[in-house]
Amino acid sequence: MKDIAGKVAFVTGAASGIGLGIATALAQAGVKVMLCDIDKAALDAAVAKLRQTNADVDGVPADVSLKAELQAAADAVIARYGKVHILVNNAGVGSGGSYARWPDGMTDWVIGVNLISVIDGMAIFGPLIESHGEGGHIVSTASMAGLLSGSGSLYNVTKSGVVALSEGVRQELAPRGIGVSVLCPGFINTNIADSADHIPERLQGAVPPPPSEGPSLDALEGLRQRLAAGIDPLYVGELVREGIEEDWPYIFTDNEFESFVDMRFAAIKAGFDRIRGRTPRR
């Protein structure tokens, strides 16, 4: 995929933030891009803005946590462009709270968007990419939270799953000429702290509202401030474009958390050292 001009990409969560940054960077490189998002108004605005640059783009609204809607979006890509080469599983929502206080609605929403849609996206688009024999690439957005469990929230759990899934599928698809990358961004200037604004109607009332006071609100405001001062999503998109062209297995956005990853793997290594030399009982 070193020459991506003229290829076709499908990007979820593409109406804003990282998804829009990726869609923009790919369009600037001559890729035909189908943007997908649950927020139709924002999606239409993003498509219209990109078209002003003469980019060959289109949009399809979908709740990607529902496989039927993701399949319909895939059908729309084929109807519009005839084939697809690049899949970007980017849609994601934030969550928090104690492990003992996750209502079923929040579990369904966060796991559905952050992890199940990635599994379904690969299952639906992977065979479409294989079918034309021209090669391709799959990028899935995880997070540094996928490598550093932190609070152990549902968000971290789903992002760890995206890392593991990407690592495994990369091995499976490499012999077929399809690359797989996992994007692990740090703090990016996005609106993920306000994910609750986009809870689908079917889950309204089942997902608790954001905190309105106390320590939880303070933590949320702190996150919003970090995000507001975060990295430009278009810069992330440019890194993703480069990662596709060079077939990077991992795409990072900065080195802020590198030392913490080193510490995590040092702790894992220490676990092996503790039992080194012992003979397991059979």
Short mmCIF file of C-alpha atoms in Angstrom, two decimals:
data_model
loop_
_atom_site.label_atom_id
_atom_site.label_comp_id
_atom_site.label_asym_id
_atom_site.label_seq_id
_atom_site.Cartn_x
_atom_site.Cartn_y
_atom_site.Cartn_z
CA MET A 1 0.00 0.00 0.00
CA LYS A 2 2.91 2.37 -0.56
CA ASP A 3 0.94 4.01 -3.38
CA ILE A 4 -2.44 4.85 -1.87
CA ALA A 5 -3.57 7.49 -4.36
CA GLY A 6 -6.76 6.35 -6.07
CA LYS A 7 -7.48 3.71 -3.44
CA VAL A 8 -10.75 3.61 -1.46
CA ALA A 9 -11.00 3.99 2.32
CA PHE A 10 -13.83 3.61 4.81
CA VAL A 11 -13.43 5.54 8.08
CA THR A 12 -15.75 5.25 11.10
CA GLY A 13 -16.20 8.02 13.65
CA ALA A 14 -15.17 10.31 10.81
CA ALA A 15 -17.26 13.41 11.47
CA SER A 16 -14.84 14.86 14.02
CA GLY A 17 -11.64 14.31 15.98
CA ILE A 18 -9.21 11.60 15.01
CA GLY A 19 -11.56 10.10 12.42
CA LEU A 20 -11.88 13.38 10.56
CA GLY A 21 -8.12 13.89 10.83
CA ILE A 22 -7.52 10.49 9.24
CA ALA A 23 -10.15 11.03 6.54
CA THR A 24 -8.62 14.43 5.72
CA ALA A 25 -5.05 13.12 5.55
CA LEU A 26 -6.09 10.23 3.30
CA ALA A 27 -8.13 12.52 1.04
CA GLN A 28 -5.15 14.87 0.75
CA ALA A 29 -3.11 11.88 -0.44
CA GLY A 30 -5.61 11.20 -3.23
CA VAL A 31 -7.59 8.45 -1.50
CA LYS A 32 -11.34 8.21 -2.12
CA VAL A 33 -12.90 8.27 1.33
CA MET A 34 -16.30 7.16 2.61
CA LEU A 35 -16.84 8.84 5.97
CA CYS A 36 -19.14 7.15 8.49
CA ASP A 37 -20.55 8.54 11.73
CA ILE A 38 -23.61 8.28 13.96
CA ASP A 39 -24.01 12.08 13.96
CA LYS A 40 -25.51 12.78 10.53
CA ALA A 41 -25.44 16.57 10.82
CA ALA A 42 -21.74 16.60 11.72
CA LEU A 43 -21.07 13.99 9.03
CA ASP A 44 -22.75 16.06 6.33
CA ALA A 45 -20.76 19.12 7.41
CA ALA A 46 -17.46 17.20 7.34
CA VAL A 47 -18.16 15.80 3.87
CA ALA A 48 -19.15 19.22 2.54
CA LYS A 49 -15.97 20.80 3.92
CA LEU A 50 -13.73 18.14 2.40
CA ARG A 51 -15.47 18.44 -0.95
CA GLN A 52 -14.50 22.11 -1.02
CA THR A 53 -10.90 20.87 -1.43
CA ASN A 54 -11.97 18.77 -4.45
CA ALA A 55 -11.56 15.59 -2.43
CA ASP A 56 -13.47 12.55 -3.67
CA VAL A 57 -15.43 11.81 -0.51
CA ASP A 58 -18.90 10.74 0.53
CA GLY A 59 -20.68 9.97 3.78
CA VAL A 60 -22.92 7.28 5.24
CA PRO A 61 -24.54 7.56 8.69
CA ALA A 62 -24.48 4.44 10.89
CA ASP A 63 -24.45 3.23 14.47
CA VAL A 64 -21.45 0.96 14.01
CA SER A 65 -22.25 -0.96 17.20
CA LEU A 66 -25.10 -2.54 15.21
CA LYS A 67 -23.75 -5.06 12.69
CA ALA A 68 -26.66 -4.58 10.31
CA GLU A 69 -25.94 -0.85 10.04
CA LEU A 70 -22.23 -1.50 9.54
CA GLN A 71 -23.08 -3.99 6.78
CA ALA A 72 -25.35 -1.41 5.15
CA ALA A 73 -22.48 1.08 5.27
CA ALA A 74 -20.21 -1.45 3.57
CA ASP A 75 -22.82 -1.93 0.87
CA ALA A 76 -22.88 1.85 0.41
CA VAL A 77 -19.10 1.93 -0.08
CA ILE A 78 -19.24 -0.74 -2.78
CA ALA A 79 -22.21 0.95 -4.45
CA ARG A 80 -20.36 4.29 -4.51
CA TYR A 81 -16.78 3.25 -5.27
CA GLY A 82 -16.91 -0.39 -6.43
CA LYS A 83 -14.31 -1.67 -3.98
CA VAL A 84 -12.51 -0.85 -0.75
CA HIS A 85 -8.80 -1.04 0.11
CA ILE A 86 -8.47 0.64 3.50
CA LEU A 87 -10.60 0.12 6.61
CA VAL A 88 -10.23 2.50 9.55
CA ASN A 89 -12.10 1.27 12.63
CA ASN A 90 -11.96 4.54 14.55
CA ALA A 91 -15.35 5.12 16.18
CA GLY A 92 -15.03 5.22 19.96
CA VAL A 93 -16.73 6.46 23.11
CA GLY A 94 -15.40 7.20 26.58
CA SER A 95 -16.49 5.80 29.92
CA GLY A 96 -15.42 5.66 33.52
CA GLY A 97 -16.59 4.77 36.99
CA SER A 98 -16.00 1.93 39.42
CA TYR A 99 -16.06 -1.63 38.16
CA ALA A 100 -18.99 -2.37 40.48
CA ARG A 101 -21.12 0.44 39.05
CA TRP A 102 -21.26 -0.33 35.35
CA PRO A 103 -24.91 -0.56 34.34
CA ASP A 104 -25.80 -2.94 31.51
CA GLY A 105 -26.59 -0.06 29.19
CA MET A 106 -23.11 1.43 29.55
CA THR A 107 -21.52 -1.99 29.04
CA ASP A 108 -23.53 -2.55 25.85
CA TRP A 109 -22.71 0.92 24.53
CA VAL A 110 -18.98 1.10 25.29
CA ILE A 111 -18.12 -2.48 24.36
CA GLY A 112 -20.41 -2.31 21.33
CA VAL A 113 -18.81 0.81 19.85
CA ASN A 114 -15.20 0.36 20.96
CA LEU A 115 -14.69 -3.36 20.45
CA ILE A 116 -17.60 -5.20 18.80
CA SER A 117 -17.67 -2.71 15.92
CA VAL A 118 -13.97 -3.38 15.31
CA ILE A 119 -14.58 -7.15 15.27
CA ASP A 120 -17.55 -6.72 12.95
CA GLY A 121 -15.70 -4.19 10.81
CA MET A 122 -12.88 -6.64 10.18
CA ALA A 123 -15.36 -9.46 9.50
CA ILE A 124 -17.34 -7.39 7.00
CA PHE A 125 -14.62 -5.39 5.26
CA GLY A 126 -11.73 -7.87 5.43
CA PRO A 127 -13.23 -10.21 2.79
CA LEU A 128 -14.09 -7.18 0.62
CA ILE A 129 -10.46 -6.08 0.72
CA GLU A 130 -9.27 -9.61 -0.04
CA SER A 131 -11.71 -10.04 -2.92
CA HIS A 132 -10.00 -7.70 -5.41
CA GLY A 133 -6.47 -8.97 -4.82
CA GLU A 134 -4.96 -5.48 -4.89
CA GLY A 135 -3.83 -5.51 -1.27
CA GLY A 136 -5.03 -3.24 1.47
CA HIS A 137 -4.73 -2.14 5.03
CA ILE A 138 -6.76 -2.13 8.25
CA VAL A 139 -6.20 0.45 10.98
CA SER A 140 -8.06 0.23 14.28
CA THR A 141 -7.96 2.95 16.91
CA ALA A 142 -7.10 1.70 20.37
CA SER A 143 -5.42 4.03 22.88
CA MET A 144 -2.47 4.19 25.20
CA ALA A 145 -5.14 2.94 27.61
CA GLY A 146 -4.97 -0.32 25.65
CA LEU A 147 -1.40 -0.80 26.85
CA LEU A 148 -1.72 0.80 30.30
CA SER A 149 -4.79 -0.32 32.21
CA GLY A 150 -4.89 2.71 34.50
CA SER A 151 -8.26 2.75 36.22
CA GLY A 152 -9.31 -0.52 34.62
CA SER A 153 -12.46 1.10 33.23
CA LEU A 154 -14.59 -0.38 30.47
CA TYR A 155 -12.80 1.95 28.06
CA ASN A 156 -9.41 0.44 28.89
CA VAL A 157 -10.79 -3.08 28.58
CA THR A 158 -12.11 -2.43 25.09
CA LYS A 159 -8.93 -0.75 23.93
CA SER A 160 -6.82 -3.66 25.21
CA GLY A 161 -9.06 -5.91 23.13
CA VAL A 162 -8.45 -3.80 20.01
CA VAL A 163 -4.68 -4.13 20.53
CA ALA A 164 -4.88 -7.92 20.90
CA LEU A 165 -7.25 -8.28 17.94
CA SER A 166 -5.03 -6.18 15.68
CA GLU A 167 -1.90 -8.09 16.62
CA GLY A 168 -3.56 -11.42 15.83
CA VAL A 169 -5.28 -10.41 12.59
CA ARG A 170 -2.04 -8.81 11.35
CA GLN A 171 -0.39 -12.23 11.40
CA GLU A 172 -3.33 -13.80 9.58
CA LEU A 173 -3.63 -11.20 6.82
CA ALA A 174 0.05 -10.48 6.12
CA PRO A 175 0.44 -13.45 3.73
CA ARG A 176 -2.59 -12.15 1.81
CA GLY A 177 -1.04 -8.74 1.15
CA ILE A 178 -3.10 -6.87 3.74
CA GLY A 179 -1.42 -4.88 6.49
CA VAL A 180 -2.90 -4.30 9.92
CA SER A 181 -2.01 -1.47 12.29
CA VAL A 182 -3.26 -0.48 15.72
CA LEU A 183 -3.33 3.22 16.54
CA CYS A 184 -2.57 4.01 20.18
CA PRO A 185 -3.00 7.76 20.61
CA GLY A 186 -2.27 9.79 23.69
CA PHE A 187 -4.15 12.99 24.50
CA ILE A 188 -5.62 14.29 21.23
CA ASN A 189 -7.77 17.40 20.81
CA THR A 190 -11.11 15.60 20.44
CA ASN A 191 -14.55 15.63 22.06
CA ILE A 192 -14.39 12.08 23.43
CA ALA A 193 -14.99 13.43 26.95
CA ASP A 194 -18.46 14.37 25.74
CA SER A 195 -19.32 11.01 24.19
CA ALA A 196 -22.61 10.98 26.09
CA ASP A 197 -23.89 13.57 23.61
CA HIS A 198 -24.10 10.78 21.04
CA ILE A 199 -25.74 7.95 22.94
CA PRO A 200 -28.12 6.25 20.47
CA GLU A 201 -31.83 6.50 21.09
CA ARG A 202 -32.13 2.79 21.84
CA LEU A 203 -29.89 3.28 24.90
CA GLN A 204 -31.31 6.58 26.14
CA GLY A 205 -31.97 6.23 29.86
CA ALA A 206 -29.91 3.05 30.10
CA VAL A 207 -26.59 4.93 30.23
CA PRO A 208 -26.16 7.26 33.22
CA PRO A 209 -25.60 10.96 32.48
CA PRO A 210 -22.18 12.57 33.00
CA PRO A 211 -21.40 13.69 36.57
CA SER A 212 -22.71 17.10 37.55
CA GLU A 213 -20.77 17.60 40.76
CA GLY A 214 -18.10 16.21 43.06
CA PRO A 215 -14.77 14.47 42.36
CA SER A 216 -16.11 12.74 39.24
CA LEU A 217 -16.97 16.08 37.65
CA ASP A 218 -13.55 17.43 38.60
CA ALA A 219 -11.91 14.46 36.90
CA LEU A 220 -14.04 14.95 33.78
CA GLU A 221 -13.16 18.65 33.62
CA GLY A 222 -9.49 17.77 34.00
CA LEU A 223 -9.77 15.37 31.08
CA ARG A 224 -11.47 18.00 28.96
CA GLN A 225 -8.61 20.41 29.66
CA ARG A 226 -5.99 17.81 28.74
CA LEU A 227 -7.82 17.03 25.51
CA ALA A 228 -8.26 20.70 24.62
CA ALA A 229 -4.49 21.13 24.86
CA GLY A 230 -3.89 17.87 23.01
CA ILE A 231 -2.37 16.98 19.67
CA ASP A 232 -3.97 18.15 16.42
CA PRO A 233 -6.12 15.31 14.95
CA LEU A 234 -4.83 16.09 11.46
CA TYR A 235 -1.29 15.36 12.68
CA VAL A 236 -2.60 11.99 13.88
CA GLY A 237 -4.16 11.46 10.47
CA GLU A 238 -0.84 12.13 8.79
CA LEU A 239 0.84 9.57 11.04
CA VAL A 240 -1.84 7.04 10.14
CA ARG A 241 -1.34 7.69 6.45
CA GLU A 242 2.39 7.09 6.91
CA GLY A 243 1.68 4.00 9.00
CA ILE A 244 -0.45 2.57 6.18
CA GLU A 245 2.19 3.33 3.55
CA GLU A 246 4.99 1.82 5.65
CA ASP A 247 2.91 -1.00 7.23
CA TRP A 248 3.61 -0.03 10.84
CA PRO A 249 2.19 -2.58 13.31
CA TYR A 250 1.84 0.10 16.02
CA ILE A 251 1.13 3.78 15.41
CA PHE A 252 1.85 6.09 18.34
CA THR A 253 1.25 9.82 18.47
CA ASP A 254 3.87 10.89 21.03
CA ASN A 255 6.29 9.57 23.67
CA GLU A 256 4.49 10.81 26.80
CA PHE A 257 3.63 7.32 28.05
CA GLU A 258 6.65 5.40 26.77
CA SER A 259 8.27 5.10 30.20
CA PHE A 260 5.04 3.73 31.68
CA VAL A 261 4.91 1.06 28.97
CA ASP A 262 8.52 0.17 29.84
CA MET A 263 7.50 -0.14 33.50
CA ARG A 264 4.56 -2.39 32.63
CA PHE A 265 6.67 -4.78 30.61
CA ALA A 266 9.38 -4.73 33.29
CA ALA A 267 6.72 -5.86 35.79
CA ILE A 268 5.65 -8.64 33.40
CA LYS A 269 9.26 -9.74 33.00
CA ALA A 270 9.64 -9.74 36.78
CA GLY A 271 6.72 -12.14 36.99
CA PHE A 272 8.59 -14.62 34.80
CA ASP A 273 11.77 -14.10 36.82
CA ARG A 274 9.96 -15.12 40.01
CA ILE A 275 9.31 -18.62 38.72
CA ARG A 276 12.46 -19.02 36.65
CA GLY A 277 14.21 -22.30 37.31
CA ARG A 278 11.16 -24.05 38.77
CA THR A 279 9.94 -27.27 37.23
CA PRO A 280 6.15 -27.25 36.82
CA ARG A 281 4.31 -30.21 38.32
CA ARG A 282 2.81 -32.44 35.57
#
